[in-house]
Each structure stands twice: as structure tokens, then as C-alpha cells.
Short mmCIF file of C-alpha atoms in Angstrom, two decimals:
data_model
loop_
_atom_site.label_atom_id
_atom_site.label_comp_id
_atom_site.label_asym_id
_atom_site.label_seq_id
_atom_site.Cartn_x
_atom_site.Cartn_y
_atom_site.Cartn_z
CA UNK A 1 25.81 125.27 108.91
CA UNK A 2 27.40 128.71 109.52
CA UNK A 3 29.59 129.80 106.62
CA UNK A 4 32.81 130.53 109.06
CA UNK A 5 32.43 126.81 109.76
CA UNK A 6 32.75 125.67 106.76
CA UNK A 7 35.75 127.58 106.07
CA UNK A 8 37.52 126.05 109.14
CA UNK A 9 36.11 122.44 108.04
CA UNK A 10 37.63 122.86 104.69
CA UNK A 11 41.21 124.18 106.02
CA UNK A 12 41.17 121.02 108.42
CA UNK A 13 40.53 118.78 105.84
CA UNK A 14 43.45 120.35 103.91
CA UNK A 15 45.65 120.06 106.53
CA UNK A 16 45.23 116.89 107.26
CA UNK A 17 45.78 115.86 103.28
CA UNK A 18 48.89 117.81 103.43
CA UNK A 19 50.80 116.16 106.46
CA UNK A 20 49.13 112.46 105.05
CA UNK A 21 50.79 113.24 101.52
CA UNK A 22 53.74 114.22 103.57
CA UNK A 23 54.21 110.52 104.78
CA UNK A 24 52.93 108.65 101.71
CA UNK A 25 55.44 110.52 99.52
CA UNK A 26 58.43 109.36 102.75
CA UNK A 27 56.30 105.91 103.53
CA UNK A 28 54.68 104.60 100.51
CA UNK A 29 50.60 103.43 101.24
CA UNK A 30 51.60 100.20 103.41
CA UNK A 31 53.85 101.55 105.34
CA UNK A 32 52.10 104.32 106.69
CA UNK A 33 49.94 104.60 109.50
CA UNK A 34 47.37 106.72 110.92
CA UNK A 35 49.78 107.77 113.95
CA UNK A 36 52.13 109.16 110.94
CA UNK A 37 49.51 111.44 109.63
CA UNK A 38 48.56 112.41 113.09
CA UNK A 39 51.80 113.33 114.23
CA UNK A 40 52.64 115.09 110.92
CA UNK A 41 49.67 117.12 110.94
CA UNK A 42 50.18 118.23 114.75
CA UNK A 43 46.53 117.58 115.39
CA UNK A 44 44.55 115.70 118.23
CA UNK A 45 43.46 111.83 116.61
CA UNK A 46 40.03 112.74 117.55
CA UNK A 47 39.98 115.92 115.36
CA UNK A 48 41.37 113.77 112.31
CA UNK A 49 38.59 111.23 113.07
CA UNK A 50 35.79 113.77 113.52
CA UNK A 51 36.61 113.47 109.52
CA UNK A 52 38.51 110.44 108.21
CA UNK A 53 37.36 107.03 109.86
CA UNK A 54 40.92 105.67 108.62
CA UNK A 55 44.16 105.38 106.89
CA UNK A 56 42.43 104.29 103.28
CA UNK A 57 40.00 107.34 103.45
CA UNK A 58 42.28 109.15 104.01
CA UNK A 59 44.58 108.12 101.00
CA UNK A 60 41.25 108.51 98.50
CA UNK A 61 40.45 111.94 99.86
CA UNK A 62 44.18 112.82 98.66
CA UNK A 63 43.70 110.95 95.48
CA UNK A 64 41.04 113.06 94.55
CA UNK A 65 41.89 116.55 95.90
CA UNK A 66 45.09 115.43 93.86
CA UNK A 67 42.89 115.11 90.61
CA UNK A 68 40.76 118.40 91.42
CA UNK A 69 44.09 120.06 91.50
CA UNK A 70 44.69 118.44 88.17
CA UNK A 71 41.44 119.83 87.05
CA UNK A 72 42.88 123.59 88.08
CA UNK A 73 45.70 123.17 86.25
CA UNK A 74 44.37 122.15 82.98
CA UNK A 75 42.13 125.13 83.24
CA UNK A 76 45.12 127.60 84.45
CA UNK A 77 47.08 126.10 80.77
CA UNK A 78 43.70 126.75 79.12
CA UNK A 79 44.27 130.48 79.85
CA UNK A 80 47.67 130.82 80.26
CA UNK A 81 47.87 129.02 76.05
CA UNK A 82 45.30 131.84 75.43
CA UNK A 83 42.46 128.78 74.93
CA UNK A 84 44.87 126.73 72.48
CA UNK A 85 44.00 122.97 73.17
CA UNK A 86 47.75 122.13 71.81
CA UNK A 87 48.90 124.47 73.45
CA UNK A 88 47.60 122.68 76.50
CA UNK A 89 48.70 119.66 76.05
CA UNK A 90 52.02 120.49 74.80
CA UNK A 91 52.93 122.38 78.12
CA UNK A 92 50.88 119.44 80.42
CA UNK A 93 53.36 117.04 78.46
CA UNK A 94 56.48 119.16 79.63
CA UNK A 95 55.74 119.83 82.82
CA UNK A 96 55.53 115.90 83.05
CA UNK A 97 58.21 115.10 81.41
CA UNK A 98 59.90 117.69 84.09
CA UNK A 99 58.40 115.97 86.99
CA UNK A 100 59.36 112.37 86.25
CA UNK A 101 62.40 112.72 88.08
CA UNK A 102 61.51 113.81 91.26
CA UNK A 103 58.70 111.18 90.91
CA UNK A 104 60.55 109.17 94.12
CA UNK A 105 59.45 112.91 95.89
CA UNK A 106 55.50 112.72 94.87
CA UNK A 107 52.74 110.62 96.28
CA UNK A 108 52.69 108.92 93.02
CA UNK A 109 54.35 105.82 93.92
CA UNK A 110 51.94 105.35 96.98
CA UNK A 111 49.66 105.42 93.92
CA UNK A 112 50.99 103.10 92.18
CA UNK A 113 51.74 100.87 95.32
CA UNK A 114 47.79 101.33 96.68
CA UNK A 115 46.71 99.98 93.49
CA UNK A 116 48.83 97.33 92.36
CA UNK A 117 48.32 95.89 95.88
CA UNK A 118 44.38 97.13 96.15
CA UNK A 119 43.08 95.78 92.09
CA UNK A 120 41.23 92.58 94.08
CA UNK A 121 39.27 94.51 96.61
CA UNK A 122 35.52 95.16 94.91
CA UNK A 123 35.78 99.62 96.61
CA UNK A 124 39.60 99.55 94.97
CA UNK A 125 38.48 98.76 92.00
CA UNK A 126 35.21 101.33 91.51
CA UNK A 127 37.25 103.73 92.91
CA UNK A 128 39.62 103.50 90.69
CA UNK A 129 37.30 102.75 87.84
CA UNK A 130 35.26 105.98 88.61
CA UNK A 131 38.98 108.08 88.52
CA UNK A 132 39.99 107.15 85.41
CA UNK A 133 36.33 107.96 84.54
CA UNK A 134 36.79 111.73 85.58
CA UNK A 135 40.76 112.31 84.23
CA UNK A 136 40.43 110.90 81.21
CA UNK A 137 36.72 113.24 80.92
CA UNK A 138 39.22 116.52 81.03
CA UNK A 139 41.52 115.55 78.31
CA UNK A 140 38.80 114.64 76.21
CA UNK A 141 37.07 117.87 77.02
CA UNK A 142 40.50 119.52 76.00
CA UNK A 143 41.24 117.73 72.84
CA UNK A 144 37.56 118.30 71.93
CA UNK A 145 37.90 121.90 72.31
CA UNK A 146 40.82 121.82 69.97
CA UNK A 147 39.07 119.74 67.00
CA UNK A 148 35.70 122.16 67.80
CA UNK A 149 38.08 125.40 66.76
CA UNK A 150 40.06 123.44 64.38
CA UNK A 151 43.07 123.00 65.88
CA UNK A 152 42.84 119.18 65.70
CA UNK A 153 41.59 116.59 62.92
CA UNK A 154 42.04 113.77 64.71
CA UNK A 155 41.70 110.49 62.46
CA UNK A 156 40.26 107.94 65.07
CA UNK A 157 38.20 109.20 68.48
CA UNK A 158 39.36 111.08 71.06
CA UNK A 159 38.25 108.88 73.84
CA UNK A 160 40.93 106.21 72.03
CA UNK A 161 43.72 109.12 72.19
CA UNK A 162 43.46 110.09 75.58
CA UNK A 163 43.44 106.41 76.94
CA UNK A 164 46.88 105.84 75.11
CA UNK A 165 48.09 108.85 76.23
CA UNK A 166 47.62 108.67 79.89
CA UNK A 167 48.49 104.55 79.94
CA UNK A 168 51.73 105.03 77.48
CA UNK A 169 52.57 108.21 80.25
CA UNK A 170 51.78 105.95 83.33
CA UNK A 171 53.98 102.72 81.90
CA UNK A 172 56.78 105.39 81.10
CA UNK A 173 55.99 106.90 84.78
CA UNK A 174 56.19 103.04 86.19
CA UNK A 175 59.35 102.43 84.66
CA UNK A 176 61.07 105.12 85.69
CA UNK A 177 60.02 104.29 89.44
CA UNK A 178 61.41 100.92 88.97
CA UNK A 179 64.35 101.08 86.71
CA UNK A 180 65.27 104.60 86.66
CA UNK A 181 64.16 107.99 84.33
CA UNK A 182 67.83 107.99 82.89
CA UNK A 183 68.34 104.19 82.47
CA UNK A 184 64.85 104.31 80.51
CA UNK A 185 65.68 107.20 78.89
CA UNK A 186 62.49 109.09 80.18
CA UNK A 187 62.17 112.66 78.98
CA UNK A 188 63.18 110.67 75.13
CA UNK A 189 59.95 108.54 75.56
CA UNK A 190 57.52 111.58 76.64
CA UNK A 191 58.89 113.62 73.53
CA UNK A 192 57.83 110.03 71.62
CA UNK A 193 54.17 109.99 72.90
CA UNK A 194 53.91 113.89 72.30
CA UNK A 195 55.07 113.16 68.90
CA UNK A 196 52.71 110.35 68.39
CA UNK A 197 49.94 112.35 69.67
CA UNK A 198 49.92 114.52 67.39
CA UNK A 199 49.87 112.76 64.84
CA UNK A 200 47.24 111.33 66.38
CA UNK A 201 45.28 114.82 65.96
CA UNK A 202 46.92 115.75 62.74
CA UNK A 203 47.66 119.33 64.14
CA UNK A 204 46.25 122.27 62.42
CA UNK A 205 49.68 124.69 62.58
CA UNK A 206 47.88 127.31 60.94
CA UNK A 207 45.07 127.18 63.04
CA UNK A 208 47.13 127.70 66.20
CA UNK A 209 49.41 129.87 64.48
CA UNK A 210 46.37 132.46 63.94
CA UNK A 211 45.39 131.77 67.35
CA UNK A 212 48.80 132.95 68.96
CA UNK A 213 48.87 135.95 66.77
CA UNK B 1 77.86 66.01 91.31
CA UNK B 2 76.44 62.70 89.07
CA UNK B 3 74.10 64.02 85.85
CA UNK B 4 70.92 62.21 87.51
CA UNK B 5 71.37 64.77 90.84
CA UNK B 6 71.75 67.71 88.87
CA UNK B 7 68.37 66.81 86.73
CA UNK B 8 66.75 65.78 89.88
CA UNK B 9 67.44 69.42 91.42
CA UNK B 10 66.33 71.15 88.22
CA UNK B 11 63.03 69.25 88.04
CA UNK B 12 62.75 69.76 92.27
CA UNK B 13 63.37 73.65 91.26
CA UNK B 14 61.33 73.80 89.04
CA UNK B 15 58.96 71.98 90.72
CA UNK B 16 58.74 74.33 93.22
CA UNK B 17 58.58 77.79 91.29
CA UNK B 18 55.35 76.50 89.73
CA UNK B 19 53.83 76.04 92.75
CA UNK B 20 54.73 79.44 93.84
CA UNK B 21 53.53 80.64 90.82
CA UNK B 22 50.34 79.22 91.42
CA UNK B 23 50.15 81.10 95.15
CA UNK B 24 51.30 84.47 93.78
CA UNK B 25 48.65 83.83 90.79
CA UNK B 26 46.07 83.87 93.24
CA UNK B 27 47.49 85.56 96.54
CA UNK B 28 49.93 88.31 94.43
CA UNK B 29 53.15 88.85 96.45
CA UNK B 30 52.71 90.45 100.12
CA UNK B 31 49.93 88.16 100.89
CA UNK B 32 51.50 84.65 99.74
CA UNK B 33 53.58 82.84 102.60
CA UNK B 34 55.70 79.83 102.53
CA UNK B 35 53.45 78.18 103.78
CA UNK B 36 51.50 78.42 101.23
CA UNK B 37 54.07 78.07 98.91
CA UNK B 38 54.97 74.50 100.74
CA UNK B 39 51.46 73.19 100.69
CA UNK B 40 50.76 73.88 97.07
CA UNK B 41 54.44 71.92 96.19
CA UNK B 42 53.41 68.80 98.54
CA UNK B 43 56.79 69.02 99.77
CA UNK B 44 58.23 69.24 103.17
CA UNK B 45 59.79 72.51 104.67
CA UNK B 46 62.91 71.12 104.50
CA UNK B 47 63.18 70.15 100.89
CA UNK B 48 62.04 74.16 99.60
CA UNK B 49 64.60 75.39 102.40
CA UNK B 50 67.51 73.16 100.50
CA UNK B 51 67.00 75.42 97.68
CA UNK B 52 65.33 79.05 98.70
CA UNK B 53 65.70 80.66 101.85
CA UNK B 54 63.03 82.49 101.71
CA UNK B 55 59.41 84.15 99.59
CA UNK B 56 61.60 86.87 98.18
CA UNK B 57 64.31 84.34 96.80
CA UNK B 58 61.53 82.08 95.70
CA UNK B 59 59.76 85.10 93.78
CA UNK B 60 62.87 86.69 92.08
CA UNK B 61 64.14 82.85 90.87
CA UNK B 62 60.36 82.74 88.97
CA UNK B 63 60.70 86.51 87.70
CA UNK B 64 64.21 85.02 86.12
CA UNK B 65 62.77 81.53 85.45
CA UNK B 66 59.76 83.55 82.86
CA UNK B 67 62.23 85.91 81.70
CA UNK B 68 64.25 82.48 80.36
CA UNK B 69 60.52 81.86 78.97
CA UNK B 70 60.52 85.04 77.50
CA UNK B 71 63.86 84.65 76.12
CA UNK B 72 62.89 80.96 74.78
CA UNK B 73 59.07 81.81 73.47
CA UNK B 74 61.20 85.12 71.26
CA UNK B 75 63.63 82.32 69.73
CA UNK B 76 60.67 79.63 69.03
CA UNK B 77 58.99 82.82 67.30
CA UNK B 78 61.78 83.48 65.01
CA UNK B 79 61.44 79.93 63.51
CA UNK B 80 58.05 80.12 63.01
CA UNK B 81 58.46 83.38 61.06
CA UNK B 82 61.41 82.23 59.16
CA UNK B 83 63.89 84.50 60.84
CA UNK B 84 62.07 87.95 60.16
CA UNK B 85 62.21 90.01 63.04
CA UNK B 86 58.98 91.76 61.60
CA UNK B 87 57.02 88.68 61.74
CA UNK B 88 58.17 87.86 65.50
CA UNK B 89 57.77 91.72 66.60
CA UNK B 90 53.84 91.24 64.81
CA UNK B 91 53.28 88.07 67.06
CA UNK B 92 54.76 88.73 69.87
CA UNK B 93 52.39 91.77 70.47
CA UNK B 94 49.38 89.75 69.21
CA UNK B 95 49.92 87.46 72.11
CA UNK B 96 50.44 89.85 74.91
CA UNK B 97 47.26 91.69 73.22
CA UNK B 98 45.48 88.46 73.42
CA UNK B 99 46.98 87.60 76.94
CA UNK B 100 45.51 90.99 78.81
CA UNK B 101 42.02 89.87 79.13
CA UNK B 102 43.53 87.16 81.35
CA UNK B 103 46.22 89.39 83.10
CA UNK B 104 44.51 88.83 86.46
CA UNK B 105 45.28 84.91 85.84
CA UNK B 106 48.89 85.51 85.49
CA UNK B 107 52.13 86.28 87.91
CA UNK B 108 52.23 89.81 86.23
CA UNK B 109 50.16 91.51 89.15
CA UNK B 110 52.35 90.12 92.11
CA UNK B 111 54.86 91.39 89.74
CA UNK B 112 53.68 94.95 89.62
CA UNK B 113 53.10 94.41 93.06
CA UNK B 114 56.29 93.94 94.19
CA UNK B 115 57.81 96.54 91.93
CA UNK B 116 55.98 99.01 93.16
CA UNK B 117 56.65 98.05 96.99
CA UNK B 118 59.78 96.89 96.97
CA UNK B 119 61.41 99.69 94.56
CA UNK B 120 62.87 101.46 98.11
CA UNK B 121 65.47 99.01 98.67
CA UNK B 122 68.39 98.69 96.78
CA UNK B 123 68.37 95.19 96.56
CA UNK B 124 64.82 95.29 94.49
CA UNK B 125 66.00 97.85 92.56
CA UNK B 126 69.00 96.15 91.68
CA UNK B 127 67.63 93.24 90.81
CA UNK B 128 64.76 95.17 88.24
CA UNK B 129 67.11 97.77 86.54
CA UNK B 130 69.23 93.88 85.56
CA UNK B 131 66.48 92.50 84.76
CA UNK B 132 65.51 95.61 82.69
CA UNK B 133 68.76 95.26 80.61
CA UNK B 134 67.94 91.66 79.94
CA UNK B 135 64.56 91.91 78.87
CA UNK B 136 65.38 95.11 76.66
CA UNK B 137 68.11 93.18 75.45
CA UNK B 138 66.25 90.32 73.84
CA UNK B 139 64.11 92.65 71.34
CA UNK B 140 67.30 94.44 70.88
CA UNK B 141 68.63 91.28 69.53
CA UNK B 142 65.19 91.16 67.56
CA UNK B 143 65.04 94.60 65.73
CA UNK B 144 68.89 94.46 65.80
CA UNK B 145 68.55 91.19 63.01
CA UNK B 146 65.87 93.03 60.86
CA UNK B 147 68.25 95.99 60.87
CA UNK B 148 71.18 93.79 59.79
CA UNK B 149 68.49 91.96 56.84
CA UNK B 150 67.27 95.51 55.50
CA UNK B 151 63.24 94.41 56.58
CA UNK B 152 64.02 97.77 59.37
CA UNK B 153 65.52 101.13 58.44
CA UNK B 154 65.15 103.19 62.03
CA UNK B 155 65.54 106.36 62.38
CA UNK B 156 66.09 106.32 65.86
CA UNK B 157 67.87 104.19 67.84
CA UNK B 158 66.82 100.75 68.27
CA UNK B 159 67.47 100.98 72.36
CA UNK B 160 64.71 103.90 72.29
CA UNK B 161 62.49 102.26 70.16
CA UNK B 162 62.72 99.09 72.52
CA UNK B 163 62.68 101.01 75.85
CA UNK B 164 59.55 102.63 74.30
CA UNK B 165 57.84 100.03 73.50
CA UNK B 166 57.97 97.93 76.54
CA UNK B 167 57.02 100.86 78.84
CA UNK B 168 54.01 101.33 76.26
CA UNK B 169 53.11 97.45 76.92
CA UNK B 170 53.27 98.17 80.59
CA UNK B 171 51.38 101.08 80.62
CA UNK B 172 48.75 98.83 79.09
CA UNK B 173 48.84 96.47 80.97
CA UNK B 174 48.81 98.33 84.41
CA UNK B 175 46.26 100.25 83.17
CA UNK B 176 43.69 96.82 82.43
CA UNK B 177 44.88 95.24 85.66
CA UNK B 178 43.72 98.67 87.41
CA UNK B 179 40.59 99.76 85.42
CA UNK B 180 39.72 96.59 83.70
CA UNK B 181 40.64 95.80 79.85
CA UNK B 182 37.52 96.49 78.27
CA UNK B 183 37.29 100.00 80.18
CA UNK B 184 40.56 101.18 78.71
CA UNK B 185 40.06 99.44 75.19
CA UNK B 186 43.04 97.47 75.94
CA UNK B 187 43.20 96.08 72.32
CA UNK B 188 43.12 99.14 70.47
CA UNK B 189 45.75 100.53 72.35
CA UNK B 190 48.47 97.63 71.46
CA UNK B 191 47.00 98.13 67.94
CA UNK B 192 48.31 101.68 68.07
CA UNK B 193 51.31 100.98 69.65
CA UNK B 194 52.14 97.98 67.29
CA UNK B 195 50.92 100.96 64.26
CA UNK B 196 53.32 102.99 65.66
CA UNK B 197 56.48 101.23 66.21
CA UNK B 198 56.12 100.23 62.59
CA UNK B 199 56.76 103.72 61.61
CA UNK B 200 59.85 104.19 63.81
CA UNK B 201 61.41 100.87 62.54
CA UNK B 202 60.76 101.89 58.57
CA UNK B 203 59.47 98.50 57.97
CA UNK B 204 60.28 97.80 54.47
CA UNK B 205 57.34 95.43 53.42
CA UNK B 206 59.64 94.39 49.87
CA UNK B 207 62.28 93.03 51.93
CA UNK B 208 59.68 90.88 54.36
CA UNK B 209 57.58 90.15 51.26
CA UNK B 210 60.94 88.22 49.58
CA UNK B 211 61.77 86.70 52.87
CA UNK B 212 58.13 85.15 53.21
CA UNK B 213 58.31 83.80 49.47
#
């Protein structure tokens, strides 16, 4: 296939995912229809069918796209923090903490909805397990770097620490959504989790100051 | 109203909630119908309408019933542990940890489903906020006792500690449901959370040994 056509294809897919993202943000998963996405994208239904066969396929592609963005964001944070894994984690947790107040304007609620309604289906479950492995791998990689460079000296497995971190964050986000971020003191909770993570990682601040100097 | 009739009413309601619980366990919230509940209860539709007007009403009554059971369970644990708040928390967390493997056979998935699909509706949100206040109050009361009796000397507010505990547990449970309890090391995660809670509470083990002796 010629290169231009590949680029066009990528552009169209991005356009569809962006439109889908808006629809899922405002309607959640169940209430959103393929028709809504077609209208939001301003393309003919035929164009969309060329790439996606139904709403589920678009939604799963959107999650993949968001996870790829997370990978890119973490890589960018690594640059911004001069390669410090500690800096990446702190920045990421702060960004998450700040985003919790605007959770309702994101695709996160639709993802929770999809996951709590869909876990009984084998295919959905398989997709989510793969996603879990992918997302944990991103953070295992960051923390692994920190261990190699002497920033962290964890007394337990990095795998366990990462799993604890992301379920902790999801718990705080789920509660923010259900009960309100003010009601649950979401920011305070993320700080608490951050402190505990740093303890689990036994941060070596001398090493980090060396890196930053 | 004569006493017998009140008792009968209570019995009928319990019977309906028990049937509803079975239906919500196996089908989740959205897929369950009032017809399923009528069939499971083995009563005529008319009897059920006497007490509940629709599926939502039954579901909310079921959650209330489960929360009342939690209150009773905590009161029972307090007796079993000779009034030790530390003992109650440890027992409760261990029980939760053991139940995570069987989460799929409980109403918990339906509750998550109801909450992630329903949070946009004002009434559902209000119900859940009240529920949050009720459930946190149960644990604030237990820990407050522990503080009074010198078992705990927390350096931060009990309210914050309880909020952190229940969102931590919900995160672990949500991840168990979505990704599998083995995959996420659920038991290890609950242990980790337990350790952190005990640190936040600054447990005075001498006092606890006194109590148990």
C-alpha cells in the first residue's frame, strides 16, 4: 500500500476515535450508539464501516489508543524529569490527582461502565486482562529503571507495588465518580497513596538529588 | 397494625430480597428483570407490587439490607474480639480478603454495575452518597472506639483513614472482578493495605495484649 494512503487511513481512524471519545464522554458506553458516533465524526456510515464493524470495536480501539497515549506520556515525563523514575511517578500521580475533579468529562466513566457490565463476557475479559498486563508493564518498566539507577531499593517485588498502585488509584477514581471527589477527599487520598508507594520503594533521596544537580 | 402482620410483612420482604439477590448475582443489574425476581421468589406479581414498585426499588432495598448486615457483622466482630477495635479491623479485612475469590458469586458486581451506569442520575447519586456516609460511619465508630481505649493513636483524622481504607478495598475488588484475583495478587494487596492502615493508626500493641489477656 502506498505511504500516503496509510497516512490517510491513520488520520481517518484518529478522527473516528476522537468523535467516539466525545460521544462516550457525554453518554457513557451503553447509551452511546454507532449513529451518534457517525454524526459526531461527520463522515458517512460507509467510511466508518471500512475501519470498524461496530460500537464495541471502536470502544476497544479507543482504549488501546488511550493506553498508547499513556505510554507516550510516561516517556515524555521521563525526559522532563531527566530520567528520574521517582520524578516520573510523582508527576504522574500529581497529574492523576488533578484530573480527578474532571473525571466526569473523560472517557474513564465509560470504561468503568464497560468493564462492570462486560466482565461476564469471555472476550471482554480477555481484552481487559491484556490491557492490565500492558499498563502494569509501563510502570514496572519505569520503577525497574529507578531500581537499576539506585533511586529505589524496594523490599518487595516491583510487580506487587505496581499492582497495588493502580488498584489504589482506580478505587479512588471509582469512589470519586460514585460519591464525588470532595466527599471522599480524593486529593488527600492520592497523597496518602503516594506516600505509601514511596515507602514501599524505599526512595534514596541522595541519588535523586545527584540526578537533579 | 397488629404485630403478626408486621412480622409477616418483614418475612415477605426478606423473601423477596433473597430472591432478588439470587437474580442479581447471576445476571447482574441491567440484565435482571422484575419477572426474573417474581419467578425466583415464587410469589405472585401482585404480592411483590405490594412492597416494591420496580426493579430499582428492590435493588436499593437490597443494598440497604446488605449494609444493615454489615453493621450487624461489625457488632458481632466487636463481641468476638472482646471489644478490641484492632481485632475487628483485622478480622474484617481478613474476611474481605477471603471473599474476593468468590466475588463473582455475590451481589457486588451488580452493585458496581449499577453504580457505574447510574451515577449520572441525581437520585442514584444521592442514594450512593448517603450509603457512603452510612458505611464510613460504621468504621469511624469502630476506629473511634479504638482511639478512646488507647489501641490506636492516629496521626491523621479517622475520617481520612476510613475513606482511604474503603476506596482501597473497592479498587482491589474492582480489579479482581475485571482482571481476576490471581492476576492482581488480591490477597497480597489486602495485606499491604492492612499493614498501611495499621501504620496510619499507630497501633499500640501493649494495650491490645492487655485487652486480650
